[in-house]
Short mmCIF file of C-alpha atoms in Angstrom, two decimals:
data_model
loop_
_atom_site.label_atom_id
_atom_site.label_comp_id
_atom_site.label_asym_id
_atom_site.label_seq_id
_atom_site.Cartn_x
_atom_site.Cartn_y
_atom_site.Cartn_z
CA MET A 293 5.40 9.97 -22.20
CA THR A 294 8.53 8.10 -23.29
CA ALA A 295 8.27 5.83 -26.32
CA TYR A 296 8.83 2.27 -25.07
CA ASN A 297 8.84 -0.91 -27.15
CA SER A 298 7.88 -3.46 -24.48
CA THR A 299 4.28 -4.04 -23.46
CA LEU A 300 5.38 -3.82 -19.83
CA LEU A 301 6.91 -0.35 -19.83
CA LYS A 302 4.22 0.99 -22.18
CA LEU A 303 1.56 -0.20 -19.73
CA LEU A 304 3.34 1.18 -16.67
CA ASP A 305 3.99 4.50 -18.38
CA GLU A 306 0.44 4.96 -19.67
CA ARG A 307 -1.05 4.32 -16.25
CA GLY A 308 1.34 6.54 -14.33
CA TYR A 309 3.39 4.00 -12.37
CA ILE A 310 6.88 5.09 -13.42
CA HIS A 311 8.88 7.59 -11.40
CA GLN A 312 12.45 6.33 -11.82
CA LEU A 313 14.06 3.61 -13.93
CA THR A 314 17.62 2.34 -13.96
CA ASP A 315 18.81 1.89 -17.56
CA ALA A 316 15.36 2.20 -19.07
CA ALA A 317 16.53 1.21 -22.56
CA ALA A 318 18.08 -2.05 -21.37
CA LEU A 319 15.06 -2.99 -19.25
CA ASP A 320 12.73 -2.13 -22.13
CA ALA A 321 14.72 -4.37 -24.48
CA LEU A 322 14.79 -7.22 -21.97
CA ALA A 323 11.04 -7.01 -21.29
CA ALA A 324 10.32 -6.98 -25.04
CA LYS A 325 12.05 -10.34 -25.62
CA ASP A 326 12.02 -12.27 -22.30
CA ILE A 327 9.81 -12.92 -19.30
CA VAL A 328 11.08 -10.67 -16.52
CA SER A 329 10.83 -11.70 -12.89
CA ALA A 330 10.52 -8.71 -10.57
CA TYR A 331 9.82 -8.29 -6.89
CA VAL A 332 8.44 -5.95 -4.29
CA GLY A 333 9.23 -6.43 -0.61
CA TYR A 334 6.79 -6.03 2.28
CA ASP A 335 7.53 -6.20 5.98
CA ALA A 336 4.94 -7.99 8.10
CA THR A 337 4.41 -5.40 10.83
CA ALA A 338 0.61 -5.88 10.97
CA PRO A 339 -1.96 -8.53 9.99
CA SER A 340 -2.84 -6.49 6.90
CA LEU A 341 -1.25 -4.16 4.40
CA HIS A 342 -2.99 -0.83 3.76
CA VAL A 343 -3.86 1.48 0.89
CA GLY A 344 -0.40 3.03 1.09
CA ASN A 345 0.95 -0.33 -0.13
CA LEU A 346 -1.61 -0.67 -2.90
CA VAL A 347 0.25 1.10 -5.70
CA SER A 348 3.15 -1.37 -5.43
CA ILE A 349 0.72 -4.31 -5.28
CA MET A 350 -0.98 -3.01 -8.42
CA LEU A 351 2.48 -2.66 -9.97
CA LEU A 352 2.93 -6.42 -9.49
CA ARG A 353 -0.52 -6.96 -10.99
CA ARG A 354 0.45 -4.92 -14.07
CA LEU A 355 3.70 -6.87 -14.35
CA GLN A 356 1.73 -10.11 -14.54
CA GLU A 357 -0.84 -8.56 -16.88
CA ALA A 358 1.99 -7.76 -19.30
CA GLY A 359 3.19 -11.38 -19.31
CA HIS A 360 5.89 -11.31 -16.65
CA LYS A 361 6.46 -12.98 -13.27
CA PRO A 362 5.69 -11.22 -9.95
CA ILE A 363 7.62 -12.14 -6.81
CA VAL A 364 6.11 -11.08 -3.49
CA LEU A 365 8.88 -10.95 -0.94
CA MET A 366 7.64 -11.09 2.63
CA GLY A 367 10.09 -9.74 5.17
CA GLY A 368 10.02 -12.49 7.75
CA GLY A 369 13.66 -11.68 8.40
CA THR A 370 13.78 -7.92 7.86
CA THR A 371 10.68 -7.35 9.99
CA LYS A 372 12.81 -8.52 12.90
CA VAL A 373 15.07 -5.52 12.21
CA GLY A 374 12.66 -2.78 11.10
CA ASP A 375 12.93 -0.51 8.06
CA PRO A 376 14.02 2.97 9.21
CA SER A 377 12.87 4.62 5.96
CA GLY A 378 10.51 7.48 6.78
CA LYS A 379 10.44 6.63 10.48
CA ASP A 380 11.16 9.03 13.33
CA GLU A 381 11.87 6.24 15.77
CA GLY A 382 12.51 2.51 15.90
CA ARG A 383 9.63 0.11 15.38
CA LYS A 384 8.39 -2.16 18.12
CA LEU A 385 10.05 -5.54 17.69
CA LEU A 386 7.65 -8.41 16.99
CA SER A 387 8.10 -12.04 17.92
CA ALA A 388 8.73 -14.65 15.22
CA GLU A 389 5.25 -16.06 15.91
CA GLN A 390 3.60 -12.66 15.41
CA ILE A 391 5.48 -12.14 12.16
CA ASP A 392 4.50 -15.57 10.80
CA SER A 393 0.87 -14.93 11.72
CA ASN A 394 0.92 -11.57 9.95
CA ILE A 395 2.42 -13.10 6.80
CA ALA A 396 -0.31 -15.77 6.69
CA SER A 397 -2.95 -13.07 7.00
CA ILE A 398 -1.37 -10.80 4.37
CA ARG A 399 -1.13 -13.65 1.85
CA ARG A 400 -4.93 -13.67 1.51
CA VAL A 401 -4.90 -10.19 -0.01
CA PHE A 402 -2.30 -11.11 -2.61
CA GLY A 403 -4.34 -14.17 -3.52
CA ARG A 404 -7.08 -11.84 -4.75
CA LEU A 405 -4.87 -9.50 -6.75
CA LEU A 406 -2.35 -11.88 -8.32
CA THR A 407 -2.53 -15.32 -9.95
CA PHE A 408 -0.20 -17.70 -8.13
CA GLY A 409 1.18 -20.79 -9.82
CA ASN A 410 4.20 -22.73 -11.02
CA GLY A 411 4.07 -21.49 -14.60
CA PRO A 412 6.47 -18.99 -16.20
CA THR A 413 4.31 -16.01 -15.16
CA GLY A 414 2.75 -17.48 -12.02
CA ALA A 415 3.23 -15.27 -8.97
CA VAL A 416 5.25 -16.62 -6.05
CA MET A 417 5.51 -15.50 -2.45
CA VAL A 418 8.81 -16.02 -0.67
CA ASN A 419 10.06 -15.19 2.82
CA ASN A 420 13.48 -13.61 3.32
CA ALA A 421 13.74 -15.35 6.69
CA ASP A 422 14.60 -18.44 4.60
CA TRP A 423 18.08 -17.01 4.02
CA LEU A 424 18.50 -14.15 6.49
CA ASP A 425 17.85 -16.35 9.53
CA LYS A 426 20.67 -18.67 8.42
CA LEU A 427 23.37 -16.06 7.90
CA GLU A 428 26.56 -16.39 9.91
CA TYR A 429 27.65 -12.99 11.12
CA ILE A 430 31.36 -12.97 10.34
CA PRO A 431 31.09 -14.65 6.91
CA PHE A 432 28.26 -12.24 6.02
CA LEU A 433 30.36 -9.22 6.97
CA ARG A 434 33.29 -10.53 4.93
CA GLU A 435 31.23 -11.35 1.82
CA VAL A 436 28.65 -8.54 1.85
CA GLY A 437 29.54 -5.91 4.45
CA ARG A 438 32.81 -4.98 2.79
CA HIS A 439 30.89 -3.60 -0.21
CA PHE A 440 29.19 -0.88 1.90
CA THR A 441 30.96 2.21 3.17
CA ILE A 442 29.79 3.98 6.30
CA ASN A 443 30.33 7.27 4.47
CA ARG A 444 27.72 6.43 1.87
CA MET A 445 25.28 4.78 4.28
CA LEU A 446 25.19 8.00 6.31
CA THR A 447 24.00 9.93 3.25
CA PHE A 448 20.81 7.88 2.83
CA ASP A 449 17.64 9.70 3.88
CA SER A 450 16.55 6.86 6.15
CA VAL A 451 19.68 7.46 8.23
CA LYS A 452 20.42 11.13 7.61
CA LEU A 453 16.98 12.43 8.63
CA ARG A 454 17.09 10.58 11.94
CA LEU A 455 20.57 11.89 12.72
CA ASP A 456 19.72 15.44 11.65
CA ARG A 457 16.80 15.39 14.09
CA GLU A 458 19.09 13.99 16.79
CA GLN A 459 16.76 11.01 17.13
CA PRO A 460 18.38 7.72 18.10
CA MET A 461 18.96 5.04 15.49
CA THR A 462 20.03 1.61 16.66
CA PHE A 463 22.78 -0.44 15.06
CA LEU A 464 20.06 -3.04 14.39
CA GLU A 465 18.14 -0.60 12.15
CA PHE A 466 21.36 0.62 10.54
CA ASN A 467 21.84 -2.88 9.13
CA TYR A 468 18.49 -2.86 7.34
CA MET A 469 19.77 -1.42 4.06
CA ILE A 470 22.47 -4.10 3.85
CA LEU A 471 19.94 -6.87 4.41
CA GLN A 472 17.59 -5.45 1.79
CA ALA A 473 20.41 -5.26 -0.73
CA TYR A 474 21.27 -8.87 0.09
CA ASP A 475 17.64 -9.85 -0.59
CA PHE A 476 18.01 -8.65 -4.18
CA LEU A 477 21.19 -10.70 -4.58
CA GLU A 478 19.51 -13.83 -3.18
CA LEU A 479 16.40 -13.44 -5.34
CA SER A 480 18.60 -13.04 -8.39
CA ARG A 481 20.40 -16.26 -7.53
CA ARG A 482 17.38 -18.32 -6.47
CA PHE A 483 14.67 -17.14 -8.88
CA GLY A 484 16.45 -15.34 -11.70
CA CYS A 485 14.88 -12.09 -10.47
CA ARG A 486 15.96 -9.18 -12.68
CA ALA A 487 14.22 -6.16 -11.17
CA GLN A 488 13.19 -4.70 -7.84
CA MET A 489 10.21 -2.37 -7.71
CA GLY A 490 8.95 -0.09 -4.97
CA GLY A 491 8.07 3.43 -3.90
CA SER A 492 10.32 6.37 -4.60
CA ASP A 493 11.60 6.26 -1.01
CA GLN A 494 13.18 2.89 -1.81
CA TRP A 495 15.41 4.16 -4.64
CA GLY A 496 18.61 4.12 -2.60
CA ASN A 497 17.93 0.62 -1.27
CA ILE A 498 17.19 -0.67 -4.77
CA VAL A 499 20.41 0.79 -6.19
CA ASN A 500 22.34 -0.74 -3.28
CA GLY A 501 21.03 -4.19 -4.19
CA MET A 502 21.86 -3.73 -7.86
CA GLU A 503 25.41 -2.67 -7.10
CA LEU A 504 25.92 -5.52 -4.64
CA ALA A 505 24.80 -8.12 -7.22
CA ARG A 506 27.03 -6.54 -9.87
CA ARG A 507 30.09 -6.58 -7.61
CA ILE A 508 29.63 -10.11 -6.26
CA ASP A 509 28.00 -12.00 -9.16
CA GLY A 510 28.47 -9.66 -12.11
CA SER A 511 24.67 -9.60 -12.58
CA GLU A 512 22.85 -6.84 -14.46
CA LEU A 513 19.75 -5.99 -12.44
CA PHE A 514 17.20 -3.18 -12.72
CA GLY A 515 15.13 -0.87 -10.54
CA VAL A 516 11.69 0.68 -10.97
CA THR A 517 10.11 3.14 -8.55
CA THR A 518 6.62 4.59 -8.44
CA PRO A 519 5.88 8.23 -7.66
CA LEU A 520 4.80 9.20 -4.16
CA ILE A 521 1.02 9.03 -4.44
CA THR A 522 -0.54 12.12 -2.92
CA THR A 523 -4.03 13.56 -3.09
CA ALA A 524 -4.76 16.85 -4.83
CA ASP A 525 -4.36 18.76 -1.55
CA GLY A 526 -0.87 17.29 -1.00
CA ALA A 527 -1.80 14.72 1.64
CA LYS A 528 -0.14 11.31 1.57
CA MET A 529 -2.32 8.66 -0.06
CA GLY A 530 -4.28 6.54 2.42
CA LYS A 531 -3.80 8.72 5.48
CA THR A 532 -7.18 9.51 7.07
CA ALA A 533 -8.33 10.95 10.34
CA ALA A 534 -9.69 7.53 11.30
CA GLY A 535 -6.34 5.82 10.69
CA ALA A 536 -5.00 3.40 8.09
CA VAL A 537 -7.21 2.17 5.26
CA TRP A 538 -6.60 -1.56 5.66
CA LEU A 539 -6.89 -4.05 2.79
CA ASP A 540 -8.16 -6.92 4.96
CA GLU A 541 -11.94 -6.96 5.38
CA ASN A 542 -11.50 -8.11 8.99
CA MET A 543 -9.84 -4.77 9.75
CA LEU A 544 -11.92 -2.55 7.44
CA LYS A 545 -15.33 -3.49 6.07
CA PRO A 546 -15.77 -3.47 2.28
CA TYR A 547 -18.35 -0.69 2.61
CA ASP A 548 -15.86 1.55 4.42
CA TYR A 549 -13.25 0.71 1.78
CA TRP A 550 -15.74 1.62 -0.95
CA GLN A 551 -16.53 4.85 0.85
CA PHE A 552 -12.84 5.77 1.05
CA TRP A 553 -12.62 5.74 -2.75
CA ARG A 554 -16.00 7.45 -3.15
CA ASN A 555 -14.60 10.40 -1.16
CA THR A 556 -11.80 10.97 -3.71
CA GLN A 557 -11.23 14.59 -4.65
CA ASP A 558 -12.34 15.61 -8.15
CA ALA A 559 -8.78 16.28 -9.34
CA ASP A 560 -7.61 12.78 -8.35
CA VAL A 561 -10.29 10.72 -10.10
CA GLY A 562 -8.42 10.11 -13.36
CA LYS A 563 -5.11 9.33 -11.67
CA PHE A 564 -6.70 6.87 -9.25
CA LEU A 565 -8.73 5.17 -11.98
CA ARG A 566 -5.48 4.53 -13.89
CA LEU A 567 -3.56 3.27 -10.87
CA PHE A 568 -6.16 1.33 -8.92
CA THR A 569 -8.66 -0.10 -11.42
CA ASP A 570 -8.45 -2.31 -14.51
CA LEU A 571 -10.73 -0.10 -16.60
CA PRO A 572 -9.55 0.58 -20.17
CA LEU A 573 -7.79 3.91 -20.66
CA ASP A 574 -10.41 5.18 -23.14
CA GLU A 575 -13.13 4.67 -20.54
CA ILE A 576 -11.01 6.38 -17.90
CA ARG A 577 -10.50 9.40 -20.14
CA ARG A 578 -14.27 9.61 -20.63
CA LEU A 579 -14.99 9.39 -16.92
CA GLU A 580 -12.39 11.93 -15.82
CA SER A 581 -13.73 14.48 -18.32
CA LEU A 582 -17.30 14.41 -16.96
CA PRO A 583 -18.35 18.00 -16.29
CA GLY A 584 -19.33 19.55 -12.98
CA ALA A 585 -21.24 17.42 -10.51
CA GLU A 586 -21.28 14.52 -12.98
CA ILE A 587 -17.74 13.67 -11.81
CA ASN A 588 -19.49 12.01 -8.87
CA ARG A 589 -20.55 9.26 -11.27
CA ALA A 590 -16.87 8.63 -12.00
CA LYS A 591 -16.15 8.47 -8.25
CA ILE A 592 -18.79 5.78 -7.84
CA VAL A 593 -17.22 3.80 -10.69
CA LEU A 594 -13.78 4.23 -9.07
CA ALA A 595 -15.07 3.07 -5.68
CA THR A 596 -16.88 0.07 -7.14
CA GLU A 597 -14.05 -1.07 -9.42
CA ALA A 598 -11.33 -0.62 -6.76
CA THR A 599 -13.44 -2.53 -4.24
CA ALA A 600 -14.22 -5.30 -6.74
CA ILE A 601 -10.50 -5.93 -7.36
CA LEU A 602 -9.86 -6.41 -3.66
CA HIS A 603 -13.09 -7.76 -2.17
CA GLY A 604 -14.89 -9.21 -5.18
CA ARG A 605 -17.67 -7.94 -7.44
CA GLU A 606 -20.47 -9.04 -5.11
CA ALA A 607 -19.09 -7.07 -2.16
CA ALA A 608 -18.45 -4.04 -4.37
CA ASP A 609 -21.97 -4.04 -5.77
CA ALA A 610 -23.40 -4.48 -2.27
CA ALA A 611 -21.40 -1.49 -1.01
CA SER A 612 -22.54 0.61 -3.96
CA ALA A 613 -26.17 -0.39 -3.38
CA THR A 614 -25.89 0.45 0.33
CA ALA A 615 -24.50 3.88 -0.47
CA ARG A 616 -27.20 4.51 -3.04
CA GLU A 617 -29.94 3.50 -0.60
CA THR A 618 -28.42 5.58 2.18
CA PHE A 619 -27.78 8.74 0.20
CA GLU A 620 -30.56 8.72 -2.38
CA SER A 621 -33.53 7.10 -0.64
CA GLY A 622 -32.77 7.79 3.02
CA GLY A 623 -32.61 4.10 3.94
CA THR A 624 -30.19 2.48 6.33
CA GLY A 625 -28.59 -0.13 4.10
CA ASP A 626 -27.32 -3.55 5.16
CA ASN A 627 -23.57 -2.92 5.00
CA LEU A 628 -23.08 0.28 6.95
CA PRO A 629 -20.52 0.24 9.79
CA THR A 630 -22.27 -0.91 12.96
CA LEU A 631 -21.56 -0.09 16.60
CA GLN A 632 -22.89 -2.12 19.52
CA LEU A 633 -23.76 0.48 22.16
CA SER A 634 -22.53 0.03 25.71
CA ASP A 635 -24.41 1.22 28.77
CA GLY A 636 -24.27 4.98 29.24
CA MET A 637 -22.49 5.69 25.93
CA THR A 638 -22.93 9.27 24.75
CA ILE A 639 -23.28 10.51 21.20
CA ALA A 640 -19.75 11.95 21.36
CA GLN A 641 -18.36 8.60 22.52
CA ALA A 642 -20.31 6.78 19.80
CA LEU A 643 -18.91 9.05 17.07
CA THR A 644 -15.38 8.17 18.17
CA ALA A 645 -16.04 4.48 18.78
CA ILE A 646 -17.49 3.99 15.28
CA GLY A 647 -14.48 5.77 13.75
CA PHE A 648 -16.13 8.97 12.51
CA THR A 649 -14.00 11.16 14.80
CA THR A 650 -10.59 10.62 16.34
CA SER A 651 -11.44 11.93 19.81
CA ASN A 652 -14.41 12.90 21.96
CA GLY A 653 -13.21 16.51 21.71
CA GLU A 654 -13.50 16.40 17.93
CA ALA A 655 -16.92 14.75 18.27
CA LYS A 656 -18.13 17.58 20.52
CA ARG A 657 -16.94 20.15 17.97
CA LYS A 658 -18.81 18.37 15.17
CA VAL A 659 -21.98 18.40 17.25
CA ALA A 660 -21.52 22.11 17.94
CA GLU A 661 -21.10 22.69 14.18
CA GLY A 662 -24.46 21.02 13.53
CA ALA A 663 -22.85 18.20 11.52
CA VAL A 664 -24.26 15.27 13.53
CA ARG A 665 -27.66 13.62 13.10
CA LEU A 666 -29.36 10.59 14.61
CA ASP A 667 -32.07 9.13 12.41
CA ASP A 668 -31.81 12.32 10.32
CA GLN A 669 -32.60 14.53 13.33
CA PRO A 670 -29.97 17.12 14.35
CA VAL A 671 -28.01 16.35 17.53
CA THR A 672 -27.33 19.41 19.68
CA ASP A 673 -26.00 17.83 22.90
CA PRO A 674 -22.83 15.72 22.64
CA GLY A 675 -23.52 14.36 26.12
CA MET A 676 -26.93 12.92 25.27
CA ALA A 677 -27.30 9.17 25.62
CA ALA A 678 -26.78 7.37 22.32
CA GLY A 679 -29.75 5.31 21.20
CA ALA A 680 -30.28 2.82 18.41
CA GLY A 681 -30.56 4.32 14.95
CA LYS A 682 -28.65 5.69 11.96
CA LEU A 683 -25.80 7.98 13.05
CA SER A 684 -24.60 10.49 10.46
CA LEU A 685 -21.65 12.88 10.39
CA GLY A 686 -21.96 15.29 7.52
CA LYS A 687 -23.22 13.98 4.21
CA LYS A 688 -20.81 11.10 3.71
CA LYS A 689 -20.37 9.25 7.01
CA HIS A 690 -23.22 7.03 8.11
CA GLY A 691 -23.39 4.10 10.53
CA LEU A 692 -25.82 2.07 12.57
CA LEU A 693 -26.03 2.15 16.35
CA VAL A 694 -27.55 -0.99 17.84
CA GLN A 695 -28.43 -1.83 21.42
#
């Protein structure tokens, strides 16, 4: 670990949030003497963010915890363009009404993780449509576009990978990096924002914004990126066979969210406790050092604490109690995922409909492997009619089928 003087960088370093910093010494000195405003940007492509966004959200939480000001930038304008970073093809364009609806839904999640207010460290949420929608094309090109060379833009991974694969990239998407850089300039002017934070894939975009502000306004801005969060087996954090792990309880029940964290691999427990819970570091070191099967106790703590931050302590304790009843006493629990059966639905169809498998073919294979039970009785025929009861896949996936 690097020796930092500011509470902010010490905290971020100790918990594993830092991958890259621009001028670490200058940012450290600034954070030690002044309140730093910093932002993370999120496009509103769905009604909820997902676990893949959580490390940057927790980064904003740590920023506020250390006495600084978080800015949540919602991409009401940039969502109309679509970020090409990490994408093989262009995103479906959403209407302005859909984008506004998504932003309103997403705000609820931030309200649980950050403290909003008008004070020096109160979090604020802003929408880049407030300035991007008002830009005049020719003046924008003259003021901002002249600072970007096509030569350099073609070297960015978001562009280069698409071109190398001979996959089309629209001129609309090509403009995204300029608009994101302009966001940093505008936030610096409007809110005194000094730093942009984000995942490691955003490094180039962050540096673009810093350079633009330096050239136009002479401002000294900073960048912080987090490491790519992967699981011990190399998989990208938050990617599951059942799809995205949403942060909104209307898209993923708290119990299922709890269960996602409970299924953490042994080698990831300490890292995830540091990143995704508020537990003290001494307690985390104790939990991650538990021997053998006792590490499962640490996974339960991880699941409960991560769920409590997002959904509240009551929901977290209820999810933990449901899991305990289900796994230890053979009960059904009150918070298991529930599927309303339709006429003629088979066991294979029920496994897919409840989200335990991604296809009926996979469901049939699981039945053939002997991994499926209904009310704790083995299921041998994937085509049998599904009846009411507790449906189980393996030892960790349980749900209720109701007529």
